[in-house]
C-alpha positions in Angstrom: 0.0 0.0 0.0 1.4 3.4 -1.0 2.0 6.0 1.6 0.0 9.2 1.3 1.2 12.8 1.7 0.7 14.6 5.0 -1.2 17.8 4.6 -0.1 21.0 6.5 -1.9 24.3 6.6 -0.1 27.6 7.1 -1.3 31.2 7.6 1.7 33.2 6.5 2.0 36.9 7.0 4.8 38.3 4.8 6.4 41.7 5.4 9.1 42.1 2.8 10.7 45.5 3.2 13.3 44.7 0.4 10.5 44.3 -2.2 7.8 46.5 -0.5 5.5 43.4 -0.4 3.1 43.0 2.5 0.6 40.3 2.2 -1.1 37.4 4.0 -1.2 33.9 2.4 -3.3 30.9 3.3 -1.2 27.9 2.2 -1.7 24.2 1.9 1.5 22.1 1.8 1.6 18.4 1.0 4.6 16.6 2.5 5.7 13.7 0.4 6.3 10.5 2.4 10.1 10.8 1.7 10.3 14.5 2.5 11.7 15.6 5.8 10.2 18.3 8.1 13.2 20.5 7.3 12.7 20.3 3.6 9.0 21.1 3.9 9.8 24.2 6.0 12.6 25.2 3.6 10.0 25.2 0.8 7.8 27.4 3.0 10.6 29.8 3.8 11.6 30.1 0.2 8.0 30.7 -0.7 8.1 33.6 1.8 11.3 35.0 0.2 9.6 35.1 -3.2 6.0 35.5 -2.2 3.7 36.8 -5.0 0.0 36.1 -5.6 0.9 33.9 -8.6 3.7 31.9 -6.9 2.6 28.2 -6.4 4.0 25.0 -4.9 4.7 22.4 -7.6 4.2 18.7 -7.1 7.9 18.6 -6.3 9.1 15.2 -5.3 6.2 13.3 -6.8 6.5 14.9 -10.2 9.7 15.2 -12.3 8.2 17.9 -14.6 7.5 20.4 -11.9 9.8 22.3 -9.5 9.3 22.8 -5.7 7.9 26.3 -6.5 7.0 28.2 -9.7 5.4 31.3 -11.0 3.7 31.4 -14.4 2.5 34.4 -16.5 -1.1 34.7 -17.6 0.0 33.1 -20.9 1.4 30.1 -19.2 5.1 31.0 -19.6 7.2 30.0 -16.6 8.7 33.2 -15.1 10.3 31.6 -12.1 11.4 28.0 -11.4 12.6 27.2 -7.9 14.4 24.0 -6.9 15.1 23.0 -3.3 18.1 20.7 -2.7 20.7 19.5 -5.1 19.2 18.8 -8.5 21.2 17.1 -11.2 22.7 19.0 -14.2 20.1 17.6 -16.6 17.2 18.9 -14.6 18.9 22.3 -14.2 19.5 22.6 -17.9 15.9 21.7 -18.6 14.7 24.3 -16.1 17.0 27.0 -17.5 15.6 26.3 -21.0 12.0 26.5 -19.9 11.9 29.4 -17.4 12.9 33.0 -17.6 14.6 32.7 -14.2 15.7 29.6 -12.2 16.8 29.6 -8.5 18.2 26.8 -6.5 18.2 26.8 -2.7 20.7 24.2 -1.4 20.9 23.0 2.2 23.0 20.3 4.0 26.1 22.3 3.5 28.7 19.5 3.4 27.0 17.7 0.5 25.8 20.9 -1.1 29.4 22.2 -1.3 30.5 19.0 -3.0 27.5 19.2 -5.4 28.3 22.8 -6.2 32.0 22.1 -6.7 31.2 19.4 -9.2 28.6 21.4 -11.2 29.8 25.0 -10.9 31.8 25.2 -14.2 29.0 23.6 -16.2 26.3 25.9 -14.7 28.2 29.2 -15.1 26.9 29.6 -18.7 23.3 29.9 -17.5 22.7 33.6 -17.0 19.1 33.0 -15.8 20.3 30.7 -12.9 20.8 31.8 -9.3 22.2 29.4 -6.6 21.9 30.0 -2.9 23.0 27.9 0.2 21.1 27.8 3.4 22.9 27.4 6.7 22.4 24.0 8.4 21.6 25.5 11.9 18.8 27.6 10.4 17.4 24.7 8.4 17.3 22.5 11.5 15.6 25.3 13.5 13.0 25.7 10.6 12.2 22.0 11.0 11.3 22.6 14.6 8.6 25.1 13.7 6.5 22.5 11.8 2.9 21.9 13.0 -0.2 20.6 11.1 -1.7 24.1 11.4 0.8 27.0 11.5 0.4 30.7 12.2 3.6 32.2 10.8 4.9 35.8 10.6 7.7 36.4 8.2 9.9 39.6 8.0 12.4 40.1 5.3 14.9 42.9 5.4 18.3 43.3 3.8 18.2 39.7 2.4 17.6 38.2 5.9 14.4 36.3 6.7 12.9 36.0 10.2 10.2 33.4 10.5 8.2 33.4 13.8 5.6 30.9 15.1 4.4 32.0 18.5 7.4 32.4 20.8 9.8 30.5 18.5 11.6 32.3 15.7 14.3 31.5 13.1 16.6 33.8 11.3 17.7 32.6 7.8 20.2 34.4 5.6 20.8 32.6 2.2 24.4 32.7 1.0 24.7 33.6 -2.7 26.8 31.2 -4.6 25.8 32.3 -8.2 23.9 35.4 -9.1 21.2 35.4 -11.8 21.2 38.2 -14.3 17.5 37.6 -15.2 
């Protein structure tokens, strides 16, 4: 018998002073049976970093043709494709060919550093690709915020994200490994 996804609900208040974006989002997240709490919360934090009314969660781990997050134009063109983790070169090439802008958020710094070292030269040619690394301690702290029904407040300023749930809060500052010119 196949395992089913676990459903999480989040009320996310975003105050992004960097982009002048202030909005509330009611989100439903499906956690794939093989997905950790940390990865689910990284997806949520990255959503907050790029929050827009048209930003959506993809099917992610259960669908090879969709990213963790994406944003499409009204004509169906992919404006933003966001991967979480360490995708292979073929998937990145495909994403860069399909989307105007592609972002990768890596975590698990030890393996991410090895992944980046192996792929960096091949990926430099993609002007529409940006790569970020997330600190291990912050990712672990994000995983501790997970609840089936979450009330989260997110403040973004100077590239730093603060995510609070009640009395608990996490500060996350993505480290830029490759800038996107798109």
